Amino acid sequence: MLPEIMDFQGILDDINAQIRPLLGTGGRVASYIPALARVSPHQFGIALRTCDGQEAAAGDSATPFSIQSMSKVFTLTLAIRSLGETLWHRIGREPSGSPFNSLVQLETERGIPRNPFINAGAIAVADRLLTQGDAKAEILGLLSSLCGDSIRIDPEVAQSEADTGFRNAALANFMKGFGTLDNDPSHVLDVYFNQCAIAMNCLQVARAAGYLCRDGAHPYDGSPLISETQARRVNALMLTCGTYDAAGEFAFRIGLPCKSGVGGGIMAVVPDRLSLCVWSPALDPTGNSHLGRLALELFVARTGLSVF
Ligand code: GLU
């Protein structure tokens, strides 16, 4: 099918109709952060925005949810933009092959996280942003500008993260011990917990991710946010490291750069074509949205869109 004549609204409506009867039939809502455990699993949303500004949305696409680890793409973008190549002095670019909050690898690799999307890597990115200035304001400012709405942090989720984030505190202190964190771990963790607690809906995320399908250009005003090469690299990291230990399976079944979060969101990029976001809170054993992943498979099967 030619891209120009794809009926994206019809496609998303069909996917929504296929997914809704499955709500509540598989996966489990994240339980290790109390504020997330209270979210109803009976929700599904999907939205996209094309490079020429066409939008489509279906299901619970206007319901705000906790973006969690999807925030790591945007903090990485801010850090790449301000630090360029020096960012990589203290953060790797390889899939970790171990859980997103693992301490073991950080010990053997002497405080250098494998990639910016595991928790240690995102905490290291938050540290760099904190050194540059008011990291929380920067992140909210970027997201608000990218999607055209005022974006906020859910204080209840942020508090819940802080109350239960012992492993993240361990990771931050570990890196401080290795000398790979500049700032006070408690200040860095405050940035990290708050970025994870940002609330957005599917359409806002799909809009905000638009610079990644536009070679780094701002989705609304076209100004360069990051360079074409940098945008390609963010997409490459999403493909190889964006979906926890299921990145291979996502590449195999979906074939798009994706970044998921334990709030049940998954954002995906079709370079030069569109950005999209799916959300359904119940997670599969790999920590990715169970029905979000199925919806992406349906989308790719229906449209034939893939980077391969
Ligand atoms: N706030 C979560 C944590 O640090 C984020 C996890 C995720 O979405 O991958 O455990």
Tab-separated table of C-alpha atoms and ligand atoms in Angstrom:
chain	number	residue	atom	x	y	z
A	1	MET	CA	0.000	0.000	0.000
A	2	LEU	CA	1.350	3.456	-0.808
A	3	PRO	CA	2.099	5.490	2.309
A	4	GLU	CA	0.181	8.529	1.065
A	5	ILE	CA	-3.102	6.676	0.961
A	6	MET	CA	-2.885	4.893	4.301
A	7	ASP	CA	-5.986	5.507	6.381
A	8	PHE	CA	-4.209	5.770	9.710
A	9	GLN	CA	-7.362	6.611	11.656
A	10	GLY	CA	-9.092	3.544	10.257
A	11	ILE	CA	-6.049	1.396	11.061
A	12	LEU	CA	-5.876	2.604	14.681
A	13	ASP	CA	-9.639	2.137	15.091
A	14	ASP	CA	-9.289	-1.449	13.879
A	15	ILE	CA	-6.385	-2.141	16.218
A	16	ASN	CA	-8.347	-0.668	19.128
A	17	ALA	CA	-11.308	-2.905	18.255
A	18	GLN	CA	-9.023	-5.953	18.196
A	19	ILE	CA	-7.277	-5.118	21.462
A	20	ARG	CA	-10.238	-4.078	23.649
A	21	PRO	CA	-11.726	-7.569	24.064
A	22	LEU	CA	-8.299	-8.676	25.331
A	23	LEU	CA	-8.062	-6.099	28.138
A	24	GLY	CA	-7.484	-7.831	31.458
A	25	THR	CA	-6.584	-11.153	29.841
A	26	GLY	CA	-2.822	-11.103	30.239
A	27	GLY	CA	0.081	-9.406	31.952
A	28	ARG	CA	0.208	-7.609	35.280
A	29	VAL	CA	0.391	-3.974	36.277
A	30	ALA	CA	3.771	-2.972	37.771
A	31	SER	CA	3.504	-3.560	41.486
A	32	TYR	CA	6.866	-2.457	42.834
A	33	ILE	CA	5.886	1.233	42.678
A	34	PRO	CA	2.687	1.530	44.781
A	35	ALA	CA	1.194	4.426	42.787
A	36	LEU	CA	1.458	2.363	39.590
A	37	ALA	CA	-0.072	-0.728	41.179
A	38	ARG	CA	-3.353	1.168	41.561
A	39	VAL	CA	-3.772	1.828	37.820
A	40	SER	CA	-6.578	-0.142	36.142
A	41	PRO	CA	-5.278	-2.624	33.555
A	42	HIS	CA	-8.495	-2.225	31.547
A	43	GLN	CA	-7.146	0.614	29.444
A	44	PHE	CA	-5.630	0.836	25.983
A	45	GLY	CA	-4.691	3.835	23.903
A	46	ILE	CA	-2.852	4.380	20.633
A	47	ALA	CA	-1.913	7.564	18.766
A	48	LEU	CA	0.417	8.649	15.975
A	49	ARG	CA	1.582	11.776	14.213
A	50	THR	CA	3.073	11.676	10.735
A	51	CYS	CA	5.975	13.797	9.519
A	52	ASP	CA	3.500	15.908	7.538
A	53	GLY	CA	1.405	16.586	10.640
A	54	GLN	CA	-1.434	14.121	10.160
A	55	GLU	CA	-2.708	12.714	13.459
A	56	ALA	CA	-4.744	9.661	14.396
A	57	ALA	CA	-5.743	8.318	17.801
A	58	ALA	CA	-7.983	5.621	19.248
A	59	GLY	CA	-9.022	4.135	22.587
A	60	ASP	CA	-7.798	5.802	25.777
A	61	SER	CA	-5.358	7.977	23.863
A	62	ALA	CA	-6.204	11.097	25.876
A	63	THR	CA	-5.787	9.504	29.316
A	64	PRO	CA	-2.581	10.590	31.083
A	65	PHE	CA	-0.297	7.832	32.328
A	66	SER	CA	3.131	7.624	33.953
A	67	ILE	CA	5.733	7.734	31.165
A	68	GLN	CA	8.398	6.126	33.387
A	69	SER	CA	11.355	4.935	31.305
A	70	MET	CA	10.148	6.599	28.134
A	71	SER	CA	11.449	9.768	29.802
A	72	LYS	CA	14.964	8.362	29.314
A	73	VAL	CA	14.804	9.101	25.585
A	74	PHE	CA	14.148	12.772	26.256
A	75	THR	CA	16.788	13.154	28.960
A	76	LEU	CA	19.276	11.429	26.658
A	77	THR	CA	18.330	13.914	23.952
A	78	LEU	CA	18.971	16.859	26.274
A	79	ALA	CA	22.322	15.405	27.341
A	80	ILE	CA	23.429	14.641	23.780
A	81	ARG	CA	22.465	18.136	22.750
A	82	SER	CA	24.482	19.832	25.468
A	83	LEU	CA	27.415	17.439	25.844
A	84	GLY	CA	27.851	15.830	22.439
A	85	GLU	CA	30.362	12.981	22.371
A	86	THR	CA	31.660	13.579	25.887
A	87	LEU	CA	28.424	12.096	27.211
A	88	TRP	CA	29.766	8.691	26.231
A	89	HIS	CA	32.841	8.913	28.455
A	90	ARG	CA	30.792	7.538	31.346
A	91	ILE	CA	27.965	5.667	29.626
A	92	GLY	CA	28.123	2.713	27.225
A	93	ARG	CA	26.013	1.896	24.199
A	94	GLU	CA	25.599	-1.855	24.405
A	95	PRO	CA	22.514	-3.866	25.343
A	96	SER	CA	22.899	-4.937	28.944
A	97	GLY	CA	21.532	-8.467	28.778
A	98	SER	CA	20.621	-8.099	32.445
A	99	PRO	CA	17.613	-6.586	34.272
A	100	PHE	CA	17.087	-2.832	33.989
A	101	ASN	CA	17.879	-2.269	37.653
A	102	SER	CA	20.754	-4.752	37.982
A	103	LEU	CA	23.662	-3.918	40.282
A	104	VAL	CA	25.941	-6.778	39.270
A	105	GLN	CA	27.037	-5.420	35.905
A	106	LEU	CA	27.724	-2.003	37.369
A	107	GLU	CA	30.117	-3.572	39.854
A	108	THR	CA	32.075	-5.562	37.273
A	109	GLU	CA	32.186	-2.617	34.860
A	110	ARG	CA	33.357	-0.195	37.514
A	111	GLY	CA	30.490	2.239	37.615
A	112	ILE	CA	30.054	2.696	33.852
A	113	PRO	CA	26.458	1.766	32.915
A	114	ARG	CA	26.021	-0.326	29.780
A	115	ASN	CA	23.607	2.088	28.104
A	116	PRO	CA	21.513	5.187	28.861
A	117	PHE	CA	18.227	3.269	29.059
A	118	ILE	CA	18.933	0.948	31.960
A	119	ASN	CA	18.328	2.665	35.280
A	120	ALA	CA	22.014	3.188	36.073
A	121	GLY	CA	22.524	4.800	32.666
A	122	ALA	CA	19.523	7.077	33.057
A	123	ILE	CA	20.704	8.076	36.534
A	124	ALA	CA	24.110	8.909	35.023
A	125	VAL	CA	22.365	11.029	32.355
A	126	ALA	CA	20.350	12.801	35.083
A	127	ASP	CA	23.639	13.562	36.836
A	128	ARG	CA	25.026	15.234	33.694
A	129	LEU	CA	21.852	17.292	33.300
A	130	LEU	CA	22.017	18.370	36.920
A	131	THR	CA	25.567	19.581	36.421
A	132	GLN	CA	24.288	21.711	33.522
A	133	GLY	CA	21.481	23.403	35.486
A	134	ASP	CA	17.847	22.944	36.513
A	135	ALA	CA	17.339	19.448	35.095
A	136	LYS	CA	13.666	19.023	36.052
A	137	ALA	CA	12.705	22.339	34.472
A	138	GLU	CA	14.730	21.473	31.351
A	139	ILE	CA	12.955	18.148	30.930
A	140	LEU	CA	9.466	19.586	31.428
A	141	GLY	CA	10.314	22.494	29.145
A	142	LEU	CA	11.486	20.175	26.391
A	143	LEU	CA	8.441	17.909	26.593
A	144	SER	CA	6.009	20.823	26.728
A	145	SER	CA	7.637	22.412	23.705
A	146	LEU	CA	7.717	19.146	21.746
A	147	CYS	CA	4.045	18.309	22.231
A	148	GLY	CA	2.578	21.795	22.505
A	149	ASP	CA	0.913	21.175	25.893
A	150	SER	CA	2.002	22.027	29.401
A	151	ILE	CA	3.469	18.808	30.813
A	152	ARG	CA	3.652	18.091	34.534
A	153	ILE	CA	5.003	15.631	37.048
A	154	ASP	CA	2.541	13.479	39.010
A	155	PRO	CA	3.622	14.234	42.621
A	156	GLU	CA	2.046	11.058	43.997
A	157	VAL	CA	4.034	8.848	41.622
A	158	ALA	CA	7.230	10.812	42.282
A	159	GLN	CA	6.788	10.334	46.030
A	160	SER	CA	6.024	6.668	45.540
A	161	GLU	CA	9.219	6.239	43.512
A	162	ALA	CA	11.251	8.014	46.167
A	163	ASP	CA	9.700	5.936	48.970
A	164	THR	CA	10.482	2.627	47.292
A	165	GLY	CA	13.477	3.310	45.045
A	166	PHE	CA	16.061	1.501	47.140
A	167	ARG	CA	17.685	-0.242	44.196
A	168	ASN	CA	17.964	3.047	42.312
A	169	ALA	CA	19.514	4.615	45.402
A	170	ALA	CA	21.976	1.717	45.485
A	171	LEU	CA	22.870	2.269	41.822
A	172	ALA	CA	23.425	5.991	42.349
A	173	ASN	CA	25.559	5.448	45.448
A	174	PHE	CA	27.525	2.760	43.665
A	175	MET	CA	28.377	5.142	40.835
A	176	LYS	CA	29.258	7.871	43.312
A	177	GLY	CA	31.597	5.382	44.971
A	178	PHE	CA	33.272	4.701	41.631
A	179	GLY	CA	33.570	8.429	40.966
A	180	THR	CA	31.329	8.308	37.901
A	181	LEU	CA	28.651	10.596	39.348
A	182	ASP	CA	29.391	14.292	39.876
A	183	ASN	CA	26.520	15.339	42.082
A	184	ASP	CA	25.085	14.283	45.423
A	185	PRO	CA	23.233	10.987	44.779
A	186	SER	CA	20.093	12.246	46.539
A	187	HIS	CA	19.887	15.232	44.194
A	188	VAL	CA	20.431	13.041	41.141
A	189	LEU	CA	17.770	10.593	42.318
A	190	ASP	CA	15.330	13.458	42.808
A	191	VAL	CA	15.710	14.291	39.094
A	192	TYR	CA	15.416	10.643	38.085
A	193	PHE	CA	12.325	9.884	40.206
A	194	ASN	CA	10.598	13.009	38.964
A	195	GLN	CA	11.357	12.384	35.285
A	196	CYS	CA	9.882	8.870	35.645
A	197	ALA	CA	6.770	10.375	37.270
A	198	ILE	CA	5.934	12.660	34.331
A	199	ALA	CA	2.340	12.151	33.179
A	200	MET	CA	1.457	12.308	29.480
A	201	ASN	CA	-1.118	10.750	27.185
A	202	CYS	CA	-0.515	8.762	24.000
A	203	LEU	CA	-1.107	11.664	21.655
A	204	GLN	CA	1.255	13.926	23.575
A	205	VAL	CA	3.997	11.280	23.516
A	206	ALA	CA	3.466	10.595	19.799
A	207	ARG	CA	3.802	14.314	19.110
A	208	ALA	CA	6.819	14.732	21.375
A	209	ALA	CA	8.692	11.854	19.724
A	210	GLY	CA	8.255	13.562	16.363
A	211	TYR	CA	11.836	14.875	16.212
A	212	LEU	CA	13.052	11.269	16.019
A	213	CYS	CA	11.290	10.632	12.707
A	214	ARG	CA	12.351	14.057	11.392
A	215	ASP	CA	16.134	13.698	11.580
A	216	GLY	CA	16.243	15.619	14.871
A	217	ALA	CA	14.074	18.565	13.809
A	218	HIS	CA	11.450	19.941	16.204
A	219	PRO	CA	8.065	18.444	15.255
A	220	TYR	CA	6.302	21.805	15.085
A	221	ASP	CA	8.765	24.550	14.206
A	222	GLY	CA	11.345	22.436	12.346
A	223	SER	CA	14.299	23.923	14.237
A	224	PRO	CA	17.187	21.492	14.824
A	225	LEU	CA	16.829	19.956	18.283
A	226	ILE	CA	19.659	17.488	17.725
A	227	SER	CA	21.580	16.691	14.538
A	228	GLU	CA	20.517	14.084	12.012
A	229	THR	CA	23.361	11.820	13.138
A	230	GLN	CA	22.403	12.221	16.786
A	231	ALA	CA	18.755	11.424	16.033
A	232	ARG	CA	19.818	8.317	14.137
A	233	ARG	CA	21.856	7.250	17.146
A	234	VAL	CA	19.004	7.758	19.597
A	235	ASN	CA	16.856	5.590	17.323
A	236	ALA	CA	19.627	2.969	17.172
A	237	LEU	CA	19.799	2.858	20.964
A	238	MET	CA	16.020	2.525	21.187
A	239	LEU	CA	16.134	-0.419	18.803
A	240	THR	CA	18.973	-2.202	20.612
A	241	CYS	CA	18.304	-1.225	24.245
A	242	GLY	CA	14.832	0.364	24.454
A	243	THR	CA	12.673	-2.536	25.602
A	244	TYR	CA	14.595	-4.122	28.460
A	245	ASP	CA	15.596	-7.717	27.800
A	246	ALA	CA	13.112	-8.057	24.961
A	247	ALA	CA	14.919	-5.755	22.504
A	248	GLY	CA	15.838	-8.683	20.265
A	249	GLU	CA	12.280	-9.909	20.219
A	250	PHE	CA	10.941	-6.406	19.500
A	251	ALA	CA	13.389	-6.003	16.602
A	252	PHE	CA	12.366	-9.427	15.313
A	253	ARG	CA	8.606	-8.980	15.593
A	254	ILE	CA	8.162	-5.230	15.192
A	255	GLY	CA	11.342	-3.879	13.621
A	256	LEU	CA	11.053	-0.296	14.873
A	257	PRO	CA	13.025	1.745	17.400
A	258	CYS	CA	10.882	1.534	20.560
A	259	LYS	CA	11.156	2.694	24.151
A	260	SER	CA	8.897	1.283	26.807
A	261	GLY	CA	8.195	2.183	30.415
A	262	VAL	CA	6.741	0.249	33.329
A	263	GLY	CA	3.702	2.541	33.244
A	264	GLY	CA	2.688	0.485	30.196
A	265	GLY	CA	3.605	2.965	27.471
A	266	ILE	CA	5.698	2.182	24.414
A	267	MET	CA	6.776	4.867	21.967
A	268	ALA	CA	7.953	3.874	18.513
A	269	VAL	CA	9.515	5.629	15.558
A	270	VAL	CA	9.214	5.036	11.832
A	271	PRO	CA	12.054	7.223	10.528
A	272	ASP	CA	10.946	9.753	7.916
A	273	ARG	CA	7.323	8.694	8.365
A	274	LEU	CA	5.772	8.953	11.819
A	275	SER	CA	6.054	8.570	15.576
A	276	LEU	CA	3.535	6.661	17.628
A	277	CYS	CA	2.676	5.702	21.182
A	278	VAL	CA	0.674	2.817	22.577
A	279	TRP	CA	-0.337	2.373	26.192
A	280	SER	CA	-1.874	-0.397	28.226
A	281	PRO	CA	-0.785	-0.789	31.858
A	282	ALA	CA	-0.490	-4.580	32.206
A	283	LEU	CA	3.096	-5.706	31.625
A	284	ASP	CA	4.490	-8.982	30.319
A	285	PRO	CA	7.286	-10.772	32.218
A	286	THR	CA	9.918	-8.643	30.423
A	287	GLY	CA	8.355	-5.427	31.804
A	288	ASN	CA	6.898	-4.288	28.478
A	289	SER	CA	3.210	-3.545	27.966
A	290	HIS	CA	1.578	-6.845	27.070
A	291	LEU	CA	-1.126	-5.416	24.819
A	292	GLY	CA	0.962	-2.442	23.716
A	293	ARG	CA	3.410	-4.846	22.181
A	294	LEU	CA	0.610	-6.766	20.480
A	295	ALA	CA	-0.812	-3.496	19.146
A	296	LEU	CA	2.561	-2.588	17.647
A	297	GLU	CA	2.750	-5.996	15.996
A	298	LEU	CA	-0.716	-5.437	14.520
A	299	PHE	CA	0.273	-1.958	13.333
A	300	VAL	CA	3.394	-3.193	11.584
A	301	ALA	CA	1.586	-6.159	10.042
A	302	ARG	CA	-1.154	-3.890	8.753
A	303	THR	CA	1.054	-1.070	7.413
A	304	GLY	CA	4.219	-2.932	6.450
A	305	LEU	CA	6.210	-0.153	8.123
A	306	SER	CA	9.587	-1.240	9.520
A	307	VAL	CA	13.180	-0.059	9.417
A	308	PHE	CA	14.190	-3.358	7.830
B	1	GLU	N1	10.885	4.449	37.825
B	1	GLU	C1	11.141	3.111	37.385
B	1	GLU	C2	12.330	2.554	38.114
B	1	GLU	O1	13.283	3.252	38.248
B	1	GLU	C3	11.351	3.131	35.908
B	1	GLU	C4	11.437	1.765	35.375
B	1	GLU	C5	11.046	1.660	33.944
B	1	GLU	O2	10.061	2.244	33.466
B	1	GLU	O3	11.794	0.942	33.272
B	1	GLU	O4	12.333	1.455	38.585
